[in-house]
mmCIF file of C-alpha atoms and ligand atoms in Angstrom:
data_model
loop_
_atom_site.group_PDB
_atom_site.id
_atom_site.type_symbol
_atom_site.label_atom_id
_atom_site.label_comp_id
_atom_site.label_asym_id
_atom_site.label_seq_id
_atom_site.Cartn_x
_atom_site.Cartn_y
_atom_site.Cartn_z
ATOM 1 C CA MET A 166 -0.926 -67.106 -52.981
ATOM 2 C CA SER A 167 -1.422 -63.573 -51.315
ATOM 3 C CA ALA A 168 -4.078 -61.881 -53.324
ATOM 4 C CA MET A 169 -7.664 -63.024 -54.135
ATOM 5 C CA LYS A 170 -10.629 -61.457 -56.176
ATOM 6 C CA ALA A 171 -13.546 -60.075 -53.998
ATOM 7 C CA ALA A 172 -16.907 -58.380 -55.097
ATOM 8 C CA VAL A 173 -16.720 -55.268 -52.907
ATOM 9 C CA LEU A 174 -19.610 -53.087 -52.429
ATOM 10 C CA HIS A 175 -18.414 -49.129 -52.327
ATOM 11 C CA GLY A 176 -21.687 -47.659 -52.388
ATOM 12 C CA ILE A 177 -25.241 -47.829 -53.624
ATOM 13 C CA GLU A 178 -25.075 -49.773 -57.084
ATOM 14 C CA ASP A 179 -21.367 -49.627 -57.013
ATOM 15 C CA LEU A 180 -19.992 -53.201 -56.810
ATOM 16 C CA ARG A 181 -16.317 -53.877 -57.965
ATOM 17 C CA LEU A 182 -14.501 -56.828 -58.340
ATOM 18 C CA GLU A 183 -10.916 -55.979 -56.860
ATOM 19 C CA ASP A 184 -7.938 -57.862 -55.368
ATOM 20 C CA ARG A 185 -7.643 -57.979 -51.713
ATOM 21 C CA PRO A 186 -5.084 -60.084 -49.434
ATOM 22 C CA VAL A 187 -5.935 -63.652 -48.697
ATOM 23 C CA PRO A 188 -7.159 -63.533 -45.033
ATOM 24 C CA ARG A 189 -4.700 -65.200 -42.412
ATOM 25 C CA LEU A 190 -5.679 -67.687 -39.915
ATOM 26 C CA GLN A 191 -5.780 -65.488 -36.719
ATOM 27 C CA LYS A 192 -6.728 -68.051 -33.990
ATOM 28 C CA PRO A 193 -5.710 -71.503 -33.165
ATOM 29 C CA ASP A 194 -9.162 -72.521 -33.752
ATOM 30 C CA ASP A 195 -9.759 -70.880 -37.155
ATOM 31 C CA VAL A 196 -10.027 -72.610 -40.641
ATOM 32 C CA LEU A 197 -9.140 -71.069 -43.796
ATOM 33 C CA ILE A 198 -11.739 -71.865 -46.705
ATOM 34 C CA ARG A 199 -11.617 -71.698 -50.305
ATOM 35 C CA VAL A 200 -14.963 -70.442 -51.163
ATOM 36 C CA ARG A 201 -16.676 -72.007 -54.064
ATOM 37 C CA ALA A 202 -20.528 -71.321 -53.782
ATOM 38 C CA ILE A 203 -22.316 -68.416 -52.610
ATOM 39 C CA GLY A 204 -26.158 -67.662 -52.685
ATOM 40 C CA VAL A 205 -27.343 -64.263 -53.521
ATOM 41 C CA CYS A 206 -29.691 -63.163 -50.701
ATOM 42 C CA GLY A 207 -32.453 -60.540 -50.381
ATOM 43 C CA SER A 208 -30.087 -58.737 -47.937
ATOM 44 C CA ASP A 209 -27.048 -58.622 -50.352
ATOM 45 C CA ILE A 210 -29.617 -57.008 -52.854
ATOM 46 C CA HIS A 211 -30.909 -54.527 -50.596
ATOM 47 C CA TYR A 212 -27.274 -53.557 -49.487
ATOM 48 C CA TYR A 213 -26.568 -52.957 -53.189
ATOM 49 C CA ARG A 214 -29.856 -50.867 -54.052
ATOM 50 C CA HIS A 215 -29.940 -48.920 -50.661
ATOM 51 C CA GLY A 216 -26.382 -49.208 -48.791
ATOM 52 C CA ARG A 217 -28.036 -50.032 -45.930
ATOM 53 C CA ILE A 218 -30.910 -52.420 -43.992
ATOM 54 C CA GLY A 219 -32.227 -50.449 -40.836
ATOM 55 C CA ARG A 220 -29.598 -49.491 -38.722
ATOM 56 C CA PHE A 221 -26.819 -51.387 -40.464
ATOM 57 C CA VAL A 222 -25.290 -48.901 -42.847
ATOM 58 C CA VAL A 223 -22.299 -49.572 -45.532
ATOM 59 C CA GLU A 224 -19.872 -46.698 -44.479
ATOM 60 C CA ALA A 225 -16.930 -48.643 -45.707
ATOM 61 C CA PRO A 226 -16.325 -51.023 -48.596
ATOM 62 C CA MET A 227 -17.736 -54.366 -47.674
ATOM 63 C CA VAL A 228 -17.741 -57.710 -49.624
ATOM 64 C CA LEU A 229 -21.228 -59.051 -49.798
ATOM 65 C CA GLY A 230 -22.607 -62.521 -49.479
ATOM 66 C CA HIS A 231 -23.269 -64.609 -46.501
ATOM 67 C CA GLU A 232 -24.610 -68.092 -47.609
ATOM 68 C CA CYS A 233 -21.671 -70.032 -48.685
ATOM 69 C CA ALA A 234 -19.636 -73.335 -48.828
ATOM 70 C CA GLY A 235 -16.290 -74.167 -49.811
ATOM 71 C CA GLU A 236 -13.101 -76.373 -49.016
ATOM 72 C CA VAL A 237 -11.125 -76.204 -46.025
ATOM 73 C CA VAL A 238 -7.433 -75.230 -47.190
ATOM 74 C CA GLY A 239 -5.886 -74.302 -43.805
ATOM 75 C CA VAL A 240 -6.336 -75.263 -40.278
ATOM 76 C CA GLY A 241 -5.280 -73.479 -37.105
ATOM 77 C CA SER A 242 -2.846 -75.486 -34.553
ATOM 78 C CA ALA A 243 -6.153 -76.190 -32.254
ATOM 79 C CA VAL A 244 -8.366 -77.627 -34.731
ATOM 80 C CA ALA A 245 -9.388 -81.163 -34.333
ATOM 81 C CA THR A 246 -12.649 -81.483 -35.901
ATOM 82 C CA LEU A 247 -11.844 -80.673 -39.644
ATOM 83 C CA GLU A 248 -8.737 -81.271 -41.862
ATOM 84 C CA VAL A 249 -7.574 -79.817 -45.264
ATOM 85 C CA GLY A 250 -9.710 -81.029 -48.081
ATOM 86 C CA ASP A 251 -12.986 -81.057 -46.031
ATOM 87 C CA ARG A 252 -16.093 -79.772 -47.573
ATOM 88 C CA VAL A 253 -17.988 -77.246 -45.337
ATOM 89 C CA ALA A 254 -21.170 -75.042 -45.030
ATOM 90 C CA VAL A 255 -20.107 -72.004 -43.273
ATOM 91 C CA GLU A 256 -22.632 -70.519 -40.530
ATOM 92 C CA PRO A 257 -22.018 -66.969 -40.992
ATOM 93 C CA GLY A 258 -22.787 -65.370 -37.647
ATOM 94 C CA VAL A 259 -20.123 -65.865 -35.061
ATOM 95 C CA PRO A 260 -21.255 -64.503 -31.532
ATOM 96 C CA CYS A 261 -19.328 -63.230 -28.445
ATOM 97 C CA ARG A 262 -20.134 -66.573 -26.373
ATOM 98 C CA GLN A 263 -20.129 -64.494 -23.293
ATOM 99 C CA CYS A 264 -23.338 -62.780 -23.081
ATOM 100 C CA GLU A 265 -26.509 -63.903 -21.476
ATOM 101 C CA SER A 266 -28.019 -64.576 -24.920
ATOM 102 C CA CYS A 267 -24.862 -66.580 -26.024
ATOM 103 C CA ARG A 268 -24.742 -68.524 -22.442
ATOM 104 C CA THR A 269 -28.372 -69.523 -22.731
ATOM 105 C CA GLY A 270 -28.115 -70.778 -26.145
ATOM 106 C CA ARG A 271 -29.745 -68.123 -28.153
ATOM 107 C CA TYR A 272 -26.532 -66.954 -29.660
ATOM 108 C CA ASN A 273 -28.242 -65.401 -32.740
ATOM 109 C CA LEU A 274 -29.553 -62.791 -30.225
ATOM 110 C CA CYS A 275 -26.030 -62.068 -29.353
ATOM 111 C CA PRO A 276 -25.616 -57.902 -29.727
ATOM 112 C CA ASP A 277 -22.087 -58.486 -30.569
ATOM 113 C CA VAL A 278 -22.310 -61.146 -33.299
ATOM 114 C CA ALA A 279 -20.089 -60.704 -36.125
ATOM 115 C CA PHE A 280 -22.249 -61.745 -39.168
ATOM 116 C CA LEU A 281 -20.816 -61.854 -42.935
ATOM 117 C CA ALA A 282 -21.685 -59.036 -44.916
ATOM 118 C CA THR A 283 -23.461 -57.031 -42.108
ATOM 119 C CA PRO A 284 -21.574 -53.953 -41.755
ATOM 120 C CA PRO A 285 -18.732 -53.653 -41.019
ATOM 121 C CA VAL A 286 -17.799 -57.288 -41.478
ATOM 122 C CA ASP A 287 -16.930 -58.504 -44.846
ATOM 123 C CA GLY A 288 -18.518 -61.257 -46.615
ATOM 124 C CA ALA A 289 -18.280 -64.200 -48.864
ATOM 125 C CA PHE A 290 -18.133 -63.218 -52.520
ATOM 126 C CA CYS A 291 -14.393 -63.568 -52.456
ATOM 127 C CA GLU A 292 -12.339 -66.625 -52.854
ATOM 128 C CA PHE A 293 -11.107 -67.221 -49.432
ATOM 129 C CA ILE A 294 -12.674 -66.453 -45.848
ATOM 130 C CA VAL A 295 -11.685 -67.356 -42.287
ATOM 131 C CA SER A 296 -14.101 -68.973 -39.794
ATOM 132 C CA PRO A 297 -13.771 -70.515 -36.558
ATOM 133 C CA ALA A 298 -13.845 -74.263 -36.992
ATOM 134 C CA ASP A 299 -16.886 -74.819 -34.987
ATOM 135 C CA PHE A 300 -18.852 -72.424 -37.414
ATOM 136 C CA ALA A 301 -17.817 -74.649 -40.386
ATOM 137 C CA PHE A 302 -19.913 -77.652 -40.665
ATOM 138 C CA LYS A 303 -18.521 -80.718 -42.761
ATOM 139 C CA LEU A 304 -20.816 -81.632 -45.641
ATOM 140 C CA PRO A 305 -21.217 -85.494 -46.244
ATOM 141 C CA ASP A 306 -20.032 -86.413 -49.998
ATOM 142 C CA THR A 307 -23.772 -86.715 -50.919
ATOM 143 C CA VAL A 308 -24.446 -83.175 -50.306
ATOM 144 C CA SER A 309 -22.952 -80.568 -52.973
ATOM 145 C CA LEU A 310 -21.302 -77.420 -52.495
ATOM 146 C CA GLY A 311 -24.286 -75.491 -53.832
ATOM 147 C CA ALA A 312 -26.463 -77.327 -51.490
ATOM 148 C CA GLY A 313 -24.118 -76.429 -48.690
ATOM 149 C CA ALA A 314 -24.352 -72.709 -49.506
ATOM 150 C CA MET A 315 -28.193 -73.303 -49.380
ATOM 151 C CA MET A 316 -27.904 -74.371 -45.634
ATOM 152 C CA GLU A 317 -28.233 -70.939 -44.693
ATOM 153 C CA PRO A 318 -31.502 -70.101 -45.762
ATOM 154 C CA LEU A 319 -32.601 -73.770 -44.915
ATOM 155 C CA SER A 320 -31.511 -72.866 -41.283
ATOM 156 C CA VAL A 321 -33.818 -70.091 -41.235
ATOM 157 C CA GLY A 322 -36.544 -72.459 -42.218
ATOM 158 C CA PHE A 323 -35.495 -74.901 -39.379
ATOM 159 C CA HIS A 324 -35.647 -72.297 -36.846
ATOM 160 C CA ALA A 325 -38.923 -71.093 -37.819
ATOM 161 C CA ALA A 326 -40.175 -74.701 -37.359
ATOM 162 C CA ARG A 327 -38.684 -74.983 -34.243
ATOM 163 C CA ARG A 328 -39.887 -72.033 -32.814
ATOM 164 C CA GLY A 329 -43.411 -72.834 -34.015
ATOM 165 C CA ARG A 330 -43.203 -76.042 -32.163
ATOM 166 C CA LEU A 331 -43.909 -77.915 -35.517
ATOM 167 C CA THR A 332 -44.548 -81.574 -34.965
ATOM 168 C CA ALA A 333 -45.791 -84.788 -37.058
ATOM 169 C CA GLY A 334 -49.250 -84.347 -38.498
ATOM 170 C CA ASP A 335 -49.551 -80.399 -38.082
ATOM 171 C CA THR A 336 -51.137 -78.299 -40.723
ATOM 172 C CA VAL A 337 -48.922 -75.404 -41.601
ATOM 173 C CA ALA A 338 -49.772 -72.343 -43.666
ATOM 174 C CA ILE A 339 -46.691 -70.717 -45.367
ATOM 175 C CA LEU A 340 -47.202 -67.162 -46.478
ATOM 176 C CA GLY A 341 -44.929 -66.147 -49.025
ATOM 177 C CA ALA A 342 -43.246 -68.738 -51.492
ATOM 178 C CA GLY A 343 -40.209 -66.954 -52.340
ATOM 179 C CA PRO A 344 -36.651 -68.807 -51.352
ATOM 180 C CA ILE A 345 -37.258 -68.284 -47.372
ATOM 181 C CA GLY A 346 -41.051 -69.642 -48.034
ATOM 182 C CA GLN A 347 -39.442 -72.633 -49.899
ATOM 183 C CA THR A 348 -37.156 -73.529 -47.064
ATOM 184 C CA ALA A 349 -39.760 -72.999 -44.577
ATOM 185 C CA PHE A 350 -41.752 -75.444 -46.514
ATOM 186 C CA GLN A 351 -38.672 -77.942 -46.622
ATOM 187 C CA ALA A 352 -38.321 -77.696 -42.941
ATOM 188 C CA ALA A 353 -41.961 -78.089 -42.187
ATOM 189 C CA ARG A 354 -42.138 -81.293 -44.100
ATOM 190 C CA ALA A 355 -39.099 -82.427 -42.569
ATOM 191 C CA PHE A 356 -40.357 -81.621 -38.914
ATOM 192 C CA GLY A 357 -43.473 -83.917 -39.893
ATOM 193 C CA ALA A 358 -46.227 -81.404 -41.111
ATOM 194 C CA ALA A 359 -48.875 -83.437 -42.793
ATOM 195 C CA THR A 360 -50.676 -80.699 -44.616
ATOM 196 C CA THR A 361 -48.743 -77.751 -46.203
ATOM 197 C CA ILE A 362 -50.451 -74.806 -47.424
ATOM 198 C CA MET A 363 -48.383 -72.100 -49.369
ATOM 199 C CA THR A 364 -49.546 -68.595 -50.696
ATOM 200 C CA ASP A 365 -47.945 -66.193 -52.646
ATOM 201 C CA VAL A 366 -49.270 -63.774 -55.544
ATOM 202 C CA VAL A 367 -46.520 -64.743 -58.146
ATOM 203 C CA PRO A 368 -47.290 -67.527 -60.578
ATOM 204 C CA TYR A 369 -43.746 -68.661 -60.811
ATOM 205 C CA ARG A 370 -43.464 -68.979 -56.903
ATOM 206 C CA LEU A 371 -46.837 -70.870 -56.804
ATOM 207 C CA ASP A 372 -45.808 -73.457 -59.674
ATOM 208 C CA PHE A 373 -42.539 -73.981 -57.757
ATOM 209 C CA ALA A 374 -44.300 -74.648 -54.365
ATOM 210 C CA ARG A 375 -46.637 -77.224 -56.301
ATOM 211 C CA ARG A 376 -43.990 -78.784 -57.963
ATOM 212 C CA ALA A 377 -41.916 -79.039 -54.532
ATOM 213 C CA GLY A 378 -44.909 -80.921 -52.990
ATOM 214 C CA ALA A 379 -46.808 -78.427 -51.034
ATOM 215 C CA THR A 380 -50.290 -79.961 -50.558
ATOM 216 C CA HIS A 381 -52.281 -76.872 -51.300
ATOM 217 C CA VAL A 382 -50.980 -73.702 -53.125
ATOM 218 C CA LEU A 383 -53.149 -70.386 -53.118
ATOM 219 C CA ASN A 384 -52.776 -67.450 -55.100
ATOM 220 C CA SER A 385 -53.837 -64.910 -52.327
ATOM 221 C CA GLY A 386 -54.397 -62.148 -55.058
ATOM 222 C CA GLU A 387 -57.249 -64.458 -56.488
ATOM 223 C CA THR A 388 -58.482 -66.242 -53.433
ATOM 224 C CA ASP A 389 -59.113 -65.087 -49.904
ATOM 225 C CA PRO A 390 -56.432 -67.195 -48.038
ATOM 226 C CA VAL A 391 -57.891 -67.042 -44.585
ATOM 227 C CA ALA A 392 -61.280 -68.450 -45.929
ATOM 228 C CA ALA A 393 -59.452 -70.979 -47.980
ATOM 229 C CA VAL A 394 -57.510 -72.208 -44.777
ATOM 230 C CA GLN A 395 -60.719 -72.389 -42.708
ATOM 231 C CA ASP A 396 -62.149 -74.629 -45.551
ATOM 232 C CA LEU A 397 -59.281 -76.706 -45.721
ATOM 233 C CA THR A 398 -59.259 -77.352 -42.058
ATOM 234 C CA ALA A 399 -62.997 -77.738 -41.438
ATOM 235 C CA GLY A 400 -63.110 -74.256 -39.478
ATOM 236 C CA ARG A 401 -60.475 -75.241 -37.122
ATOM 237 C CA GLY A 402 -57.326 -73.139 -38.775
ATOM 238 C CA ALA A 403 -53.563 -73.934 -39.196
ATOM 239 C CA ASP A 404 -51.436 -75.318 -36.276
ATOM 240 C CA VAL A 405 -48.540 -73.219 -37.261
ATOM 241 C CA VAL A 406 -48.405 -70.302 -39.583
ATOM 242 C CA ILE A 407 -45.205 -68.970 -40.886
ATOM 243 C CA GLU A 408 -45.197 -65.583 -42.516
ATOM 244 C CA CYS A 409 -42.189 -65.265 -45.023
ATOM 245 C CA ALA A 410 -43.461 -62.340 -47.093
ATOM 246 C CA GLY A 411 -42.907 -59.535 -44.787
ATOM 247 C CA ALA A 412 -46.045 -57.830 -45.886
ATOM 248 C CA PRO A 413 -48.594 -56.314 -43.512
ATOM 249 C CA ASP A 414 -51.521 -57.841 -44.694
ATOM 250 C CA THR A 415 -50.045 -61.325 -44.979
ATOM 251 C CA LEU A 416 -49.029 -60.926 -41.242
ATOM 252 C CA GLN A 417 -52.652 -59.885 -40.503
ATOM 253 C CA GLN A 418 -54.077 -63.082 -42.866
ATOM 254 C CA GLY A 419 -51.579 -65.269 -40.602
ATOM 255 C CA ILE A 420 -53.308 -64.329 -37.194
ATOM 256 C CA ARG A 421 -56.813 -64.841 -38.984
ATOM 257 C CA MET A 422 -55.877 -68.380 -39.882
ATOM 258 C CA VAL A 423 -54.303 -69.663 -37.154
ATOM 259 C CA LYS A 424 -55.954 -72.292 -34.913
ATOM 260 C CA ARG A 425 -57.179 -71.481 -31.333
ATOM 261 C CA GLY A 426 -53.841 -71.685 -29.264
ATOM 262 C CA GLY A 427 -51.785 -71.791 -32.375
ATOM 263 C CA LYS A 428 -48.455 -70.228 -33.497
ATOM 264 C CA VAL A 429 -47.803 -67.522 -35.888
ATOM 265 C CA VAL A 430 -44.015 -67.371 -36.717
ATOM 266 C CA VAL A 431 -42.995 -64.252 -38.000
ATOM 267 C CA VAL A 432 -39.924 -64.629 -40.473
ATOM 268 C CA GLY A 433 -40.685 -61.922 -42.951
ATOM 269 C CA LEU A 434 -39.106 -58.354 -41.998
ATOM 270 C CA PRO A 435 -42.098 -55.865 -43.085
ATOM 271 C CA ALA A 436 -40.857 -52.811 -44.763
ATOM 272 C CA VAL A 437 -42.752 -50.523 -42.036
ATOM 273 C CA ALA A 438 -41.564 -50.781 -38.503
ATOM 274 C CA GLU A 439 -45.161 -50.510 -37.041
ATOM 275 C CA LEU A 440 -48.411 -51.975 -38.419
ATOM 276 C CA PRO A 441 -51.844 -52.564 -37.201
ATOM 277 C CA LEU A 442 -52.564 -56.306 -36.269
ATOM 278 C CA PRO A 443 -56.170 -57.909 -35.395
ATOM 279 C CA MET A 444 -55.167 -58.202 -31.788
ATOM 280 C CA HIS A 445 -58.494 -59.329 -30.663
ATOM 281 C CA GLU A 446 -57.877 -62.579 -32.572
ATOM 282 C CA VAL A 447 -54.468 -62.708 -31.001
ATOM 283 C CA THR A 448 -55.892 -62.475 -27.302
ATOM 284 C CA THR A 449 -59.170 -64.557 -27.896
ATOM 285 C CA ARG A 450 -57.148 -67.169 -29.485
ATOM 286 C CA GLU A 451 -54.147 -67.301 -27.158
ATOM 287 C CA ALA A 452 -52.138 -67.250 -30.401
ATOM 288 C CA ASP A 453 -48.229 -67.088 -30.248
ATOM 289 C CA LEU A 454 -46.442 -64.520 -32.093
ATOM 290 C CA CYS A 455 -43.120 -65.340 -32.360
ATOM 291 C CA GLY A 456 -40.348 -63.330 -33.880
ATOM 292 C CA ILE A 457 -37.456 -64.875 -35.873
ATOM 293 C CA PHE A 458 -33.919 -63.465 -36.186
ATOM 294 C CA ARG A 459 -31.511 -65.804 -38.216
ATOM 295 C CA TYR A 460 -31.264 -69.081 -36.248
ATOM 296 C CA ALA A 461 -29.221 -70.770 -33.712
ATOM 297 C CA ASN A 462 -27.997 -74.478 -33.272
ATOM 298 C CA VAL A 463 -29.581 -75.723 -36.416
ATOM 299 C CA TYR A 464 -27.006 -76.095 -38.933
ATOM 300 C CA GLY A 465 -25.957 -79.527 -38.306
ATOM 301 C CA ARG A 466 -29.323 -80.585 -38.308
ATOM 302 C CA ALA A 467 -30.015 -78.890 -41.568
ATOM 303 C CA ILE A 468 -27.147 -80.942 -43.208
ATOM 304 C CA ALA A 469 -28.445 -84.087 -41.313
ATOM 305 C CA ALA A 470 -31.854 -83.581 -42.885
ATOM 306 C CA THR A 471 -30.266 -82.917 -46.462
ATOM 307 C CA ALA A 472 -28.129 -85.897 -46.146
ATOM 308 C CA ALA A 473 -30.977 -88.237 -45.214
ATOM 309 C CA GLY A 474 -33.222 -86.864 -48.041
ATOM 310 C CA GLN A 475 -35.632 -85.167 -45.703
ATOM 311 C CA CYS A 476 -34.840 -81.998 -47.292
ATOM 312 C CA GLU A 477 -34.068 -81.151 -51.041
ATOM 313 C CA VAL A 478 -32.261 -77.747 -51.516
ATOM 314 C CA GLU A 479 -30.718 -78.342 -54.743
ATOM 315 C CA SER A 480 -33.744 -77.538 -56.703
ATOM 316 C CA LEU A 481 -33.886 -73.972 -55.262
ATOM 317 C CA ILE A 482 -30.768 -73.054 -57.088
ATOM 318 C CA THR A 483 -32.337 -71.910 -60.385
ATOM 319 C CA HIS A 484 -29.604 -69.762 -61.865
ATOM 320 C CA ARG A 485 -25.668 -69.978 -61.546
ATOM 321 C CA TRP A 486 -22.916 -67.240 -62.335
ATOM 322 C CA GLY A 487 -19.254 -66.859 -61.752
ATOM 323 C CA LEU A 488 -17.644 -64.802 -59.277
ATOM 324 C CA LEU A 489 -16.442 -62.218 -62.039
ATOM 325 C CA GLN A 490 -20.143 -61.637 -62.673
ATOM 326 C CA ALA A 491 -20.941 -61.068 -59.181
ATOM 327 C CA GLU A 492 -22.886 -57.961 -60.207
ATOM 328 C CA GLU A 493 -24.829 -59.360 -62.710
ATOM 329 C CA ALA A 494 -25.749 -62.124 -60.488
ATOM 330 C CA VAL A 495 -27.022 -59.413 -57.916
ATOM 331 C CA LEU A 496 -28.775 -57.758 -60.490
ATOM 332 C CA PHE A 497 -30.482 -60.564 -62.045
ATOM 333 C CA ALA A 498 -31.608 -61.718 -58.728
ATOM 334 C CA ASP A 499 -33.236 -58.361 -58.158
ATOM 335 C CA GLU A 500 -34.659 -57.545 -61.530
ATOM 336 C CA HIS A 501 -35.914 -61.213 -62.355
ATOM 337 C CA LYS A 502 -37.089 -61.894 -58.800
ATOM 338 C CA ASN A 503 -40.676 -63.110 -60.045
ATOM 339 C CA GLU A 504 -39.050 -65.559 -62.545
ATOM 340 C CA CYS A 505 -36.118 -67.221 -60.317
ATOM 341 C CA MET A 506 -35.636 -68.700 -57.103
ATOM 342 C CA LYS A 507 -32.102 -68.890 -55.787
ATOM 343 C CA VAL A 508 -28.944 -67.325 -57.759
ATOM 344 C CA LEU A 509 -25.740 -69.002 -56.870
ATOM 345 C CA VAL A 510 -22.572 -67.619 -57.640
ATOM 346 C CA GLU A 511 -20.068 -70.292 -58.062
ATOM 347 C CA ILE A 512 -16.022 -70.085 -57.998
ATOM 348 C CA ALA A 513 -14.308 -72.932 -59.805
HETATM 349 ZN ZN1 ZN B 2087 -29.501 -65.109 -46.709
HETATM 350 ZN ZN1 ZN B 2088 -22.681 -63.045 -27.059
#
């Protein structure tokens, strides 16, 4: 087999299904993966609509997609951990392994990371990809390939929970109940949060959060979420706030609702690079503001927690399309974002 189908972004709103050569194993520790499930992410939609995210600009045709799982169909000569037929979730960012960030374990901050579907690196909306074996994580039989693709957004939730030092018995406020808010919720519960307060303004997402088991769900368009969190905590505030909406007002709310000495974990990326914050609240409460960029060292744990039933990501997948409909999938995820959670592209 030499050719494969791939969904290639040529420019703004120009996604084409093309034949591309099947990639080859390049290094002895590479594996070749037949891609079976890929989640549509907000970043895929953003590249499709705008051709860029911040400093990352699509200048040459690029395959979209970075949330993927599949089957190993080829292994390099040095691969001892995987064999043909294994089902794997693929961690999509491969760092240089040499720089200070890599050597201190924070490889998500590597300036030379090659991340799927981040220009100029091709992504996973295609039939085959190559990955280093240590970035392909074997899935237990009980974890589906769709759930395997969801290990990417779940890893964001795990990283946020870790950065927030979330622990058993905590009260956690999660601002924004879209796909990342939902994975942050799953992670918070797996880390032991006792009280989980989720806010949004979209009824579909609030219903979703309620069904998923959030202990409190607030429509922040109708209720003042800061006052509500103070009420729910007898004036103490939340131990940890995880901001997933990327809006200036939610970040401000998060700072006002966190407890003294608490942590505000900033997952959402605001559309504006600079915004005003209630800094006196930050200093007088010694609140920690933690930025989040992707994740590091969490994929294996996210899979183990899913296999153990501590996380349940299958239900996040609300819509499924085939690779031939990749553009429809991206359009649907954008145009119906208030009526769907995660759109998955599946390849039979
Ligand atoms: Zn994503
Ligand atoms: Zn590095």
